[in-house]
PDB file of C-alpha atoms in Angstrom:
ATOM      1  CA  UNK A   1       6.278   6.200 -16.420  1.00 42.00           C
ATOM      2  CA  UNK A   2       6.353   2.211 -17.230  1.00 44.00           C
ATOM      3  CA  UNK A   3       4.221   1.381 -20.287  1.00 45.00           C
ATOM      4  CA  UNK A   4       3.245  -2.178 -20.789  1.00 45.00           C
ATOM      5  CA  UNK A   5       3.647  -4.219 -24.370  1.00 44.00           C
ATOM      6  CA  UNK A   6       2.039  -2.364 -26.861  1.00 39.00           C
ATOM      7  CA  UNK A   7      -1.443  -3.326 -27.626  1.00 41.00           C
ATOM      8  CA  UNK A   8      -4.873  -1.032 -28.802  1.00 38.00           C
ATOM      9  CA  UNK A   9      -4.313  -3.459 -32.598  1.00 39.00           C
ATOM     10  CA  UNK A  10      -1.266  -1.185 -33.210  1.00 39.00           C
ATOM     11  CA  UNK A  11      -3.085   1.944 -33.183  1.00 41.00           C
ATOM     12  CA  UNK A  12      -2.231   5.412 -31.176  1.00 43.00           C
ATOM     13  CA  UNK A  13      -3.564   8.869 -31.055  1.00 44.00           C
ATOM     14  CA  UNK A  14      -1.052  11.764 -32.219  1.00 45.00           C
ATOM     15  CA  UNK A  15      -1.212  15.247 -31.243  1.00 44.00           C
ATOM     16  CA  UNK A  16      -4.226  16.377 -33.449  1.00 44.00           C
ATOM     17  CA  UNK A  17      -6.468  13.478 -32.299  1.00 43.00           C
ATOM     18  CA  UNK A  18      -6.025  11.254 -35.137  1.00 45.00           C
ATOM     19  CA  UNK A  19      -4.736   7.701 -34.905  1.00 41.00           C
ATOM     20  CA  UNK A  20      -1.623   6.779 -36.096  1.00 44.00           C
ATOM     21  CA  UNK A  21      -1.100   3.694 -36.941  1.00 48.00           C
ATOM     22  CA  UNK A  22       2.279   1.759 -36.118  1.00 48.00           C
ATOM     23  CA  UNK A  23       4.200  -0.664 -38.478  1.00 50.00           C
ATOM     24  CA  UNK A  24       4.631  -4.288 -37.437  1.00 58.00           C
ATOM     25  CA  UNK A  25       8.193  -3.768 -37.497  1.00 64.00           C
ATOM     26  CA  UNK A  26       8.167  -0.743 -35.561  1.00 66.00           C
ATOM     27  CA  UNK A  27       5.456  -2.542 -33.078  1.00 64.00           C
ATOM     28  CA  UNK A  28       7.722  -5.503 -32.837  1.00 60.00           C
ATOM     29  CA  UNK A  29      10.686  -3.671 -32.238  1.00 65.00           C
ATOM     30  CA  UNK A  30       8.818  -1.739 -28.957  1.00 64.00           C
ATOM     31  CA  UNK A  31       8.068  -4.891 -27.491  1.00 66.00           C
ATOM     32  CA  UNK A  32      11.530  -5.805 -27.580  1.00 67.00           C
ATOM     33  CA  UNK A  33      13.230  -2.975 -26.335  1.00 69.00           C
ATOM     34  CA  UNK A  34      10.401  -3.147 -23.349  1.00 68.00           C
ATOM     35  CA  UNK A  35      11.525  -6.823 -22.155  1.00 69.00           C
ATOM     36  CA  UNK A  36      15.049  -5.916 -22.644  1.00 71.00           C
ATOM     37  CA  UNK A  37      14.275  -3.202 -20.357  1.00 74.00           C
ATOM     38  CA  UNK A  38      12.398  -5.431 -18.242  1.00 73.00           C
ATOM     39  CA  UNK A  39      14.506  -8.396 -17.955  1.00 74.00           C
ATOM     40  CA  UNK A  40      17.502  -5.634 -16.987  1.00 79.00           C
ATOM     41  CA  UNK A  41      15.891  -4.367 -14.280  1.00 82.00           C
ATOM     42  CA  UNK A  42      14.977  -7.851 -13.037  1.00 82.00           C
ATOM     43  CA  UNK A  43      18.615  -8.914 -13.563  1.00 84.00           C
ATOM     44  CA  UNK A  44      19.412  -5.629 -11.246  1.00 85.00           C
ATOM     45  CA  UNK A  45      16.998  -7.168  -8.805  1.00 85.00           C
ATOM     46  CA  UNK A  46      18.170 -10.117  -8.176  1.00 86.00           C
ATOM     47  CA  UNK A  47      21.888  -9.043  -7.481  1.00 87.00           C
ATOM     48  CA  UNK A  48      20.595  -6.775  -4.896  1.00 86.00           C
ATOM     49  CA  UNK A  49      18.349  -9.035  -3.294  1.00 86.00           C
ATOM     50  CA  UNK A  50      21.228 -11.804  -3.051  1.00 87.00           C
ATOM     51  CA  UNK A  51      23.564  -9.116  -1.771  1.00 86.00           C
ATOM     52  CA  UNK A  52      20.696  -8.264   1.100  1.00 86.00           C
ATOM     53  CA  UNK A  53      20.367 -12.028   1.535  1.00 85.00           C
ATOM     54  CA  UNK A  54      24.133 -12.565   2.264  1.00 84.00           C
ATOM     55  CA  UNK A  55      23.894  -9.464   4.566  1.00 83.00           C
ATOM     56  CA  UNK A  56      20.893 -11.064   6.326  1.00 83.00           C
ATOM     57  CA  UNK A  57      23.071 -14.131   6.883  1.00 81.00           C
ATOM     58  CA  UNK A  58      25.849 -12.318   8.169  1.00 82.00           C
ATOM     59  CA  UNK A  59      23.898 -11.476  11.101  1.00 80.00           C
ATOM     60  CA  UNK A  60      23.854  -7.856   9.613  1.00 79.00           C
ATOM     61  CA  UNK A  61      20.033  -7.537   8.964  1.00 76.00           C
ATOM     62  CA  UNK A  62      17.831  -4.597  10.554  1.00 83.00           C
ATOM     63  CA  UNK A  63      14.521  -3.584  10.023  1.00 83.00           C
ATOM     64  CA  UNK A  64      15.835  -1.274   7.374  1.00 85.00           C
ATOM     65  CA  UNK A  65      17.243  -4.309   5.364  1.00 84.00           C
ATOM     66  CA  UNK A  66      14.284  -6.485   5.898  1.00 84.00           C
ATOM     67  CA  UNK A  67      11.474  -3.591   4.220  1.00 86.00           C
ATOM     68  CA  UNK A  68      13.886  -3.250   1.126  1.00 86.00           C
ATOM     69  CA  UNK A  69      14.343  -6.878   0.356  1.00 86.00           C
ATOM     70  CA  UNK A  70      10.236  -7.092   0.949  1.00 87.00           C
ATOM     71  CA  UNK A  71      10.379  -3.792  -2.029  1.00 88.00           C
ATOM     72  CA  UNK A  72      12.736  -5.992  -4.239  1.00 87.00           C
ATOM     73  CA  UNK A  73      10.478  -9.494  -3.394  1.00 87.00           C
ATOM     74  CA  UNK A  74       7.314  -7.307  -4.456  1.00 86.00           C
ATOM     75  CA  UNK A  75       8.973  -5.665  -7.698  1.00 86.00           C
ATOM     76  CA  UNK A  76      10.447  -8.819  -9.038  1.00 85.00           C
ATOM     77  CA  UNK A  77       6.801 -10.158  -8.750  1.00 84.00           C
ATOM     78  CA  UNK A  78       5.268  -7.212 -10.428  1.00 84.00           C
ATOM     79  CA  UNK A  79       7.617  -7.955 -13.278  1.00 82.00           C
ATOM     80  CA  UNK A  80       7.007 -11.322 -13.271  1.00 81.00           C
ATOM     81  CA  UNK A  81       3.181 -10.686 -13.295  1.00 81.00           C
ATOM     82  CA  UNK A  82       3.913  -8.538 -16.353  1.00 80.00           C
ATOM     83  CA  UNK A  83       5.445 -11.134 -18.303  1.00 77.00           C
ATOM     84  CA  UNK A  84       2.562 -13.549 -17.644  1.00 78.00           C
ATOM     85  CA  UNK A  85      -0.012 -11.302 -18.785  1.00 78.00           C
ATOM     86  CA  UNK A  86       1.861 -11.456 -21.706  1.00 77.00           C
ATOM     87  CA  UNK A  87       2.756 -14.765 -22.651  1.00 75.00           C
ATOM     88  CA  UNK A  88      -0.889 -15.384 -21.723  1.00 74.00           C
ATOM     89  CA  UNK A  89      -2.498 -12.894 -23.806  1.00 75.00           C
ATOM     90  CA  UNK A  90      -0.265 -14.508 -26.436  1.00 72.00           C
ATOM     91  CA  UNK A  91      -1.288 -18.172 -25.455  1.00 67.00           C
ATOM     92  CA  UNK A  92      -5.060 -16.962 -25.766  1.00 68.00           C
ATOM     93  CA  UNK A  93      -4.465 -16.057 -29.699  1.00 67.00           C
ATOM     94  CA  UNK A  94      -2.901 -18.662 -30.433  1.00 62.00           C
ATOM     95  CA  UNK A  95      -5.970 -20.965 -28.648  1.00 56.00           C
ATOM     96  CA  UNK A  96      -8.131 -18.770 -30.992  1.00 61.00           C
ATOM     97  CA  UNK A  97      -6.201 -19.549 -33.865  1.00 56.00           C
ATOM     98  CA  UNK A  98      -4.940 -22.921 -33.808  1.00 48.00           C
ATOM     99  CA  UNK A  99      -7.391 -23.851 -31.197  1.00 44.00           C
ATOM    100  CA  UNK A 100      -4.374 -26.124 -29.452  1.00 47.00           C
ATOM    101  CA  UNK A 101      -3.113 -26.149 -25.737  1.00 56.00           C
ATOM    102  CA  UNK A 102       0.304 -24.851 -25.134  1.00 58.00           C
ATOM    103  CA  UNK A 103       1.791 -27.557 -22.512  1.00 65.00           C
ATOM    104  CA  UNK A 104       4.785 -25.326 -21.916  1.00 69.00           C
ATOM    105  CA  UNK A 105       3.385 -22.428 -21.119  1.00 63.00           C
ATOM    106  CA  UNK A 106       0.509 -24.921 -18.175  1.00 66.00           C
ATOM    107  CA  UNK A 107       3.628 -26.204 -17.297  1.00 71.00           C
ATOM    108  CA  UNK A 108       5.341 -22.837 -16.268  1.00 69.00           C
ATOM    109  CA  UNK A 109       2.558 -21.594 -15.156  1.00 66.00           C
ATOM    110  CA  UNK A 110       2.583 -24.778 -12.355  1.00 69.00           C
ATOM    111  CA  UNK A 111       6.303 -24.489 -11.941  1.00 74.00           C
ATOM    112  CA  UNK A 112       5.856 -20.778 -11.099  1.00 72.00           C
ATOM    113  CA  UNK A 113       3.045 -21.491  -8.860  1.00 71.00           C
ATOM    114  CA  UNK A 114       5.331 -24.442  -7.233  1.00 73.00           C
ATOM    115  CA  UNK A 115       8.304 -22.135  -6.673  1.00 71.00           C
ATOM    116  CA  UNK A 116       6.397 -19.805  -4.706  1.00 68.00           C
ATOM    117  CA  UNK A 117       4.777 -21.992  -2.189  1.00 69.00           C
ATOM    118  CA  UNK A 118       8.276 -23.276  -1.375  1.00 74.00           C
ATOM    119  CA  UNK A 119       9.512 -22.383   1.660  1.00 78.00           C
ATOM    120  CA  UNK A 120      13.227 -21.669   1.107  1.00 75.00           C
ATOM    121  CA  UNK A 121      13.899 -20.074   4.747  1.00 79.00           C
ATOM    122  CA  UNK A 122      12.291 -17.804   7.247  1.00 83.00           C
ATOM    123  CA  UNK A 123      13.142 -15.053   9.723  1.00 82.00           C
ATOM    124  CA  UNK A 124      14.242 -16.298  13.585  1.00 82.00           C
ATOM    125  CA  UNK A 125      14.738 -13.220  15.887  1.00 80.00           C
ATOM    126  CA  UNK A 126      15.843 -11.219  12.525  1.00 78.00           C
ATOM    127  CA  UNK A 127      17.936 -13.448  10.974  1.00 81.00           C
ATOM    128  CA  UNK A 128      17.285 -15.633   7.426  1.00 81.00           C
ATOM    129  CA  UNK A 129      17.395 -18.988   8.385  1.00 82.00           C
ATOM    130  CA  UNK A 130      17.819 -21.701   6.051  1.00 80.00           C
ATOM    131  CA  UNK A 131      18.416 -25.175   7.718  1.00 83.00           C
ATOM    132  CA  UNK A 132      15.366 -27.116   7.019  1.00 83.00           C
ATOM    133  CA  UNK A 133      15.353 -28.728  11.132  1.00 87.00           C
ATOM    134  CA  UNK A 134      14.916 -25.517  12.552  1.00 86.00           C
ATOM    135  CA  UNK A 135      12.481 -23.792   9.865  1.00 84.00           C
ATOM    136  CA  UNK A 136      10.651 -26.672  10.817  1.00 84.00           C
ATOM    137  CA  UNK A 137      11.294 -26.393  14.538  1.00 85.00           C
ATOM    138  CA  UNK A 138      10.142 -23.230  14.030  1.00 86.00           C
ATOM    139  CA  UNK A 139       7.176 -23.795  12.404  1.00 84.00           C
ATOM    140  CA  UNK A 140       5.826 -26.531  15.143  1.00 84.00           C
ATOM    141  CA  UNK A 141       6.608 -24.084  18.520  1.00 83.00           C
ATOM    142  CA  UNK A 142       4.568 -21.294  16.597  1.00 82.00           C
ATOM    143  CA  UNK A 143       1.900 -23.590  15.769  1.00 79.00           C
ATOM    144  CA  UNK A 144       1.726 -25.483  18.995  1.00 79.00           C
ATOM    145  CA  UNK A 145       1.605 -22.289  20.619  1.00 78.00           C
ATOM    146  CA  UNK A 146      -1.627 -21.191  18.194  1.00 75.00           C
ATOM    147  CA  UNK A 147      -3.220 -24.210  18.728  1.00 71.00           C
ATOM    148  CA  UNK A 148      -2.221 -25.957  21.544  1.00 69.00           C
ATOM    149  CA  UNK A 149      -5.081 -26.969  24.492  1.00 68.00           C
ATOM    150  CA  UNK A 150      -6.051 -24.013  26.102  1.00 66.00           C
ATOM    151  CA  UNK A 151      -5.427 -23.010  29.611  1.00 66.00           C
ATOM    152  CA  UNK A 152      -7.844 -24.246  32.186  1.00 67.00           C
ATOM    153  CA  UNK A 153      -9.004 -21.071  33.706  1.00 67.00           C
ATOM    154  CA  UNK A 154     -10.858 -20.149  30.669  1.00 66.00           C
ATOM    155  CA  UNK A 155     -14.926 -18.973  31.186  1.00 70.00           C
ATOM    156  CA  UNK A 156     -17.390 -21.474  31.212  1.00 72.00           C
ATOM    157  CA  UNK A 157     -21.044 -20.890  30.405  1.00 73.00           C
ATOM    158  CA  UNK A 158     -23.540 -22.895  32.420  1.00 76.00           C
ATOM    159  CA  UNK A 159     -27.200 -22.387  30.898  1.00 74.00           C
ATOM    160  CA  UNK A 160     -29.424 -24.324  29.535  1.00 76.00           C
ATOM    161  CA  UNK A 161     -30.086 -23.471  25.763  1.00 73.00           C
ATOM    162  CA  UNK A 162     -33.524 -23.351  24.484  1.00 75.00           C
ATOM    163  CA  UNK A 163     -32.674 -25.120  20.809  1.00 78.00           C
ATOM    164  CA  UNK A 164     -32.004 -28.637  21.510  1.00 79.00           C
ATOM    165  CA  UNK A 165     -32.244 -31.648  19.248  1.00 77.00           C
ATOM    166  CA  UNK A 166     -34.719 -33.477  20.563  1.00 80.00           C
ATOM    167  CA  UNK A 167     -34.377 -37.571  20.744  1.00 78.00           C
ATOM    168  CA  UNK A 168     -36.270 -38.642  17.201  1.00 82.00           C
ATOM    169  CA  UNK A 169     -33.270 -35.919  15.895  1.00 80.00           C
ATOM    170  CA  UNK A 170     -30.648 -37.623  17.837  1.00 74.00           C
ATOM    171  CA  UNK A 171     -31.972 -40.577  16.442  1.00 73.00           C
ATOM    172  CA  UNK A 172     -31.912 -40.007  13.365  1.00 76.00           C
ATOM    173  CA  UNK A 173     -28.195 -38.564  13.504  1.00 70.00           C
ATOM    174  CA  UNK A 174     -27.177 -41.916  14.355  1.00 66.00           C
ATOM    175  CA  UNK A 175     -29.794 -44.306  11.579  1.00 70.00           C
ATOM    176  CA  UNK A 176     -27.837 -47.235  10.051  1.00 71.00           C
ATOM    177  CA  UNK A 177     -26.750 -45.334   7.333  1.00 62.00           C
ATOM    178  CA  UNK A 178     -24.544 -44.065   9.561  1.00 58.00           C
ATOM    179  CA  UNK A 179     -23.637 -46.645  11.460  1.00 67.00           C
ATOM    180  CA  UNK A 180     -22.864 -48.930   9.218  1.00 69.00           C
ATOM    181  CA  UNK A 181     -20.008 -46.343   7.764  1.00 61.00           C
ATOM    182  CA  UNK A 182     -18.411 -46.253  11.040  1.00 70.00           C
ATOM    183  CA  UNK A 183     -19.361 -49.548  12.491  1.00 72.00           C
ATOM    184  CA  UNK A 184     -16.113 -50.944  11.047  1.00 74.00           C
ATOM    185  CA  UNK A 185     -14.154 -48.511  13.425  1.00 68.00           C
ATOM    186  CA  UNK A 186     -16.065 -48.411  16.363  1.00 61.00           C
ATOM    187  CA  UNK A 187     -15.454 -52.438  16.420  1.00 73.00           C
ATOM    188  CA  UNK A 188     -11.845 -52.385  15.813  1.00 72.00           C
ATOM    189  CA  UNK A 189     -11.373 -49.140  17.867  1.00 67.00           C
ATOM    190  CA  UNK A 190      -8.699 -47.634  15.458  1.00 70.00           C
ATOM    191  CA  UNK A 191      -8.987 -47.053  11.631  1.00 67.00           C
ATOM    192  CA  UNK A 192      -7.339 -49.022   9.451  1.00 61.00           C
ATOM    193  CA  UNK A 193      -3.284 -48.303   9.168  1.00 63.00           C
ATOM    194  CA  UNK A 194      -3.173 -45.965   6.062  1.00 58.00           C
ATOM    195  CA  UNK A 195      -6.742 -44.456   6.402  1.00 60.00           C
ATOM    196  CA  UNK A 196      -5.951 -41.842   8.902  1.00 60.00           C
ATOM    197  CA  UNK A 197      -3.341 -40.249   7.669  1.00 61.00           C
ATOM    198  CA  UNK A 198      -3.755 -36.550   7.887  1.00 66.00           C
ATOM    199  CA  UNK A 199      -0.932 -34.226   5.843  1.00 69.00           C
ATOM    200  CA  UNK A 200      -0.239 -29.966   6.702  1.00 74.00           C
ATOM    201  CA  UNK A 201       0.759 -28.167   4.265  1.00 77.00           C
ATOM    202  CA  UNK A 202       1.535 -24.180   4.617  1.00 81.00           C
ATOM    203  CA  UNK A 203       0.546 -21.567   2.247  1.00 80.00           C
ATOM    204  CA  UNK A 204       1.908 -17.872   2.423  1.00 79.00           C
ATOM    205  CA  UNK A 205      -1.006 -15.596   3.097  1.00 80.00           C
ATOM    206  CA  UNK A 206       1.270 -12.828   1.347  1.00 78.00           C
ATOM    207  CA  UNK A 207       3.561 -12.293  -1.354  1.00 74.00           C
ATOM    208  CA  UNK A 208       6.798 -12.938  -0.324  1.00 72.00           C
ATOM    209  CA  UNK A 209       5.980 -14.473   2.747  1.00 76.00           C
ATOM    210  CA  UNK A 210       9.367 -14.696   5.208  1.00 76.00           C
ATOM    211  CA  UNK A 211       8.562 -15.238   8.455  1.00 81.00           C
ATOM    212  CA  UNK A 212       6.070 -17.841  10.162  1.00 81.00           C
ATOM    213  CA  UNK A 213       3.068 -15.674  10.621  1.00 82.00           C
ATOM    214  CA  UNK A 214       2.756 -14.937   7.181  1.00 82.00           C
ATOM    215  CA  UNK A 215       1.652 -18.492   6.675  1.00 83.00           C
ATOM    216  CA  UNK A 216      -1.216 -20.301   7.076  1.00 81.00           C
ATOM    217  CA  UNK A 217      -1.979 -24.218   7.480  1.00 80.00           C
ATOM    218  CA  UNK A 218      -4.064 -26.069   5.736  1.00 78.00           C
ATOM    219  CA  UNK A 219      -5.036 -29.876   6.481  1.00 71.00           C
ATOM    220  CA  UNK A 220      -5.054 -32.214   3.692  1.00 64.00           C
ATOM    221  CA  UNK A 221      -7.144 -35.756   5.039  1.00 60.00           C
ATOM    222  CA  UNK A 222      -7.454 -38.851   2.995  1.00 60.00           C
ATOM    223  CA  UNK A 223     -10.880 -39.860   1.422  1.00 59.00           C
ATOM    224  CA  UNK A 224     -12.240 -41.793   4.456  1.00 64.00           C
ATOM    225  CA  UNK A 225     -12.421 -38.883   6.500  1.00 70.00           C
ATOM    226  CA  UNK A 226     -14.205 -37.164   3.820  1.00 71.00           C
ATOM    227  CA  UNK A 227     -16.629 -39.615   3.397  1.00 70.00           C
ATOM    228  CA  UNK A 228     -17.254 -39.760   7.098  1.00 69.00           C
ATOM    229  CA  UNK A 229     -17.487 -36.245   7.324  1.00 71.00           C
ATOM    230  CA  UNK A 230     -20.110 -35.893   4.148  1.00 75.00           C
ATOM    231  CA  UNK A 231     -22.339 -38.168   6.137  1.00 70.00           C
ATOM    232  CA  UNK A 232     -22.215 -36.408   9.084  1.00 70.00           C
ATOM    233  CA  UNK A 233     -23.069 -33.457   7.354  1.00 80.00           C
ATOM    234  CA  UNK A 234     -25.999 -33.971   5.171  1.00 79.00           C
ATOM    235  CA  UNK A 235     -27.387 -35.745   8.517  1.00 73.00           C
ATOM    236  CA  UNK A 236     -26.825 -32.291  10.402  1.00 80.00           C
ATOM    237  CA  UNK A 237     -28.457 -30.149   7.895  1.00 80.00           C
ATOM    238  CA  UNK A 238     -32.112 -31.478   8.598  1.00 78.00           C
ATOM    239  CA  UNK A 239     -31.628 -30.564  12.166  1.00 79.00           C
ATOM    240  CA  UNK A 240     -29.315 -27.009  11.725  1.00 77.00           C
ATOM    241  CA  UNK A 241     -32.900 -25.064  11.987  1.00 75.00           C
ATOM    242  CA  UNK A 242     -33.537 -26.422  14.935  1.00 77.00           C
ATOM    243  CA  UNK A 243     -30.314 -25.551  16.391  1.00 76.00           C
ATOM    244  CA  UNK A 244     -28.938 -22.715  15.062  1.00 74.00           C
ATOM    245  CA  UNK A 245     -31.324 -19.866  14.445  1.00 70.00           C
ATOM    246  CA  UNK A 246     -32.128 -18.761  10.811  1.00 66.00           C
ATOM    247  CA  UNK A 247     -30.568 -15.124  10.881  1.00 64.00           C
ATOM    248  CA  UNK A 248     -27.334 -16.120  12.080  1.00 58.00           C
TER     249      UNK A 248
END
């Protein structure tokens, strides 16, 4: 069985249900042998998972290969989840005691969090792919497929629904508040050069994310948009009763 650092303020029950209490050199000397241990497992890791990798680019991967090199991503993270506990437990102390920030530690922490949203390569038809054109060529047929225009033969509803804004709503939907936020586009029909820029960015929905499905987009949109959008929004929510019953 894995045990974790040693913690409990150095303290341990012994056969006859009395603590026992541990030595700081004896305490100190646990902890070490336990990220030795750790760190050599890692180590172990890591040459397998490059060996798989090299495999993978071979054009020797199977379905057999692929689940052990997901087992290998998910220890390595495990272990790597263990030794932030730690160094943050340790970070919290010394915030007790010296009542200070510890810059390198935020800063790993970012790096670590950086490192993992990267997108080194993915899986095409089984096979690790690492040339950045067609990971990204990749990435726009999936997505174009996901959320490209529908086909026309989808089913249209013709009815007339009973919750309708009525025109003093409509109205006030489009009061000069409003208007005068977008009055500056609808004149120049376009927004400015600069204001519309939109930016995706993927983020793995899993742990060791490897192929394209196991991300998910996200739209990043400049401030203008936002603003727009705010507008339109606290205009709407005067009206949602009307619109949208109150138990959905």
């Amino acid at each position: 069985m894995n045990a974790g650092p040693y913690r409990c303020k150095d303290a341990t029950r012994g056969q006859n249900n009395e603590y026992v209490t541990l030595s700081s050199p004896t305490t100190y000397k646990w902890n070490v042998d336990y990220r030795r241990s750790s760190n050599g497992v890692a180590d172990k890791l890591k040459e397998e998972l490059l060996e798989i990798n090299a495999e993978i680019d071979n054009g020797n991967g199977n379905a057999d290969i692929v689940a052990r090199r997901l087992v290998i991503i998910n220890e390595l993270q495990c272990i790597s989840k263990s030794q932030v506990a730690e160094i943050a437990q340790k970070i919290k102390i010394r915030w007790c005691v010296e009542g200070d920030e510890n810059s390198k530690f935020f800063h790993g922490i970012l790096n670590k969090k950086r490192n993992q949203s990267n997108i080194q390569g993915v899986l095409i038809d089984s096979k690790w792919t690492y040339e950045p054109v067609k990971v990204k060529g990749e990435f726009f047929h999936h997505f174009s497929n996901r959320f490209g225009k529908p086909s026309d033969d989808r089913v249209e509803i013709d009815m007339n629904f009973p919750n309708t804004l009525s025109v003093d709503q409509k109205a006030d939907l489009e009061s000069m508040d409003l208007f005068v936020v977008v009055q500056y586009v609808f004149n120049h029909s376009d927004i400015p050069k600069g204001c519309n820029s939109t930016f995706i960015t993927l983020i793995p929905k899993i742990p060791g994310a490897n192929m394209v499905k196991d991300f998910r987009p996200i739209s990043l949109i400049e401030s203008f948009y936002k603003i727009i959008a705010k507008v339109l929004t606290n205009h709407l929510v005067g009206v949602l009763g009307d619109i949208v019953n109150e138990v959905q």
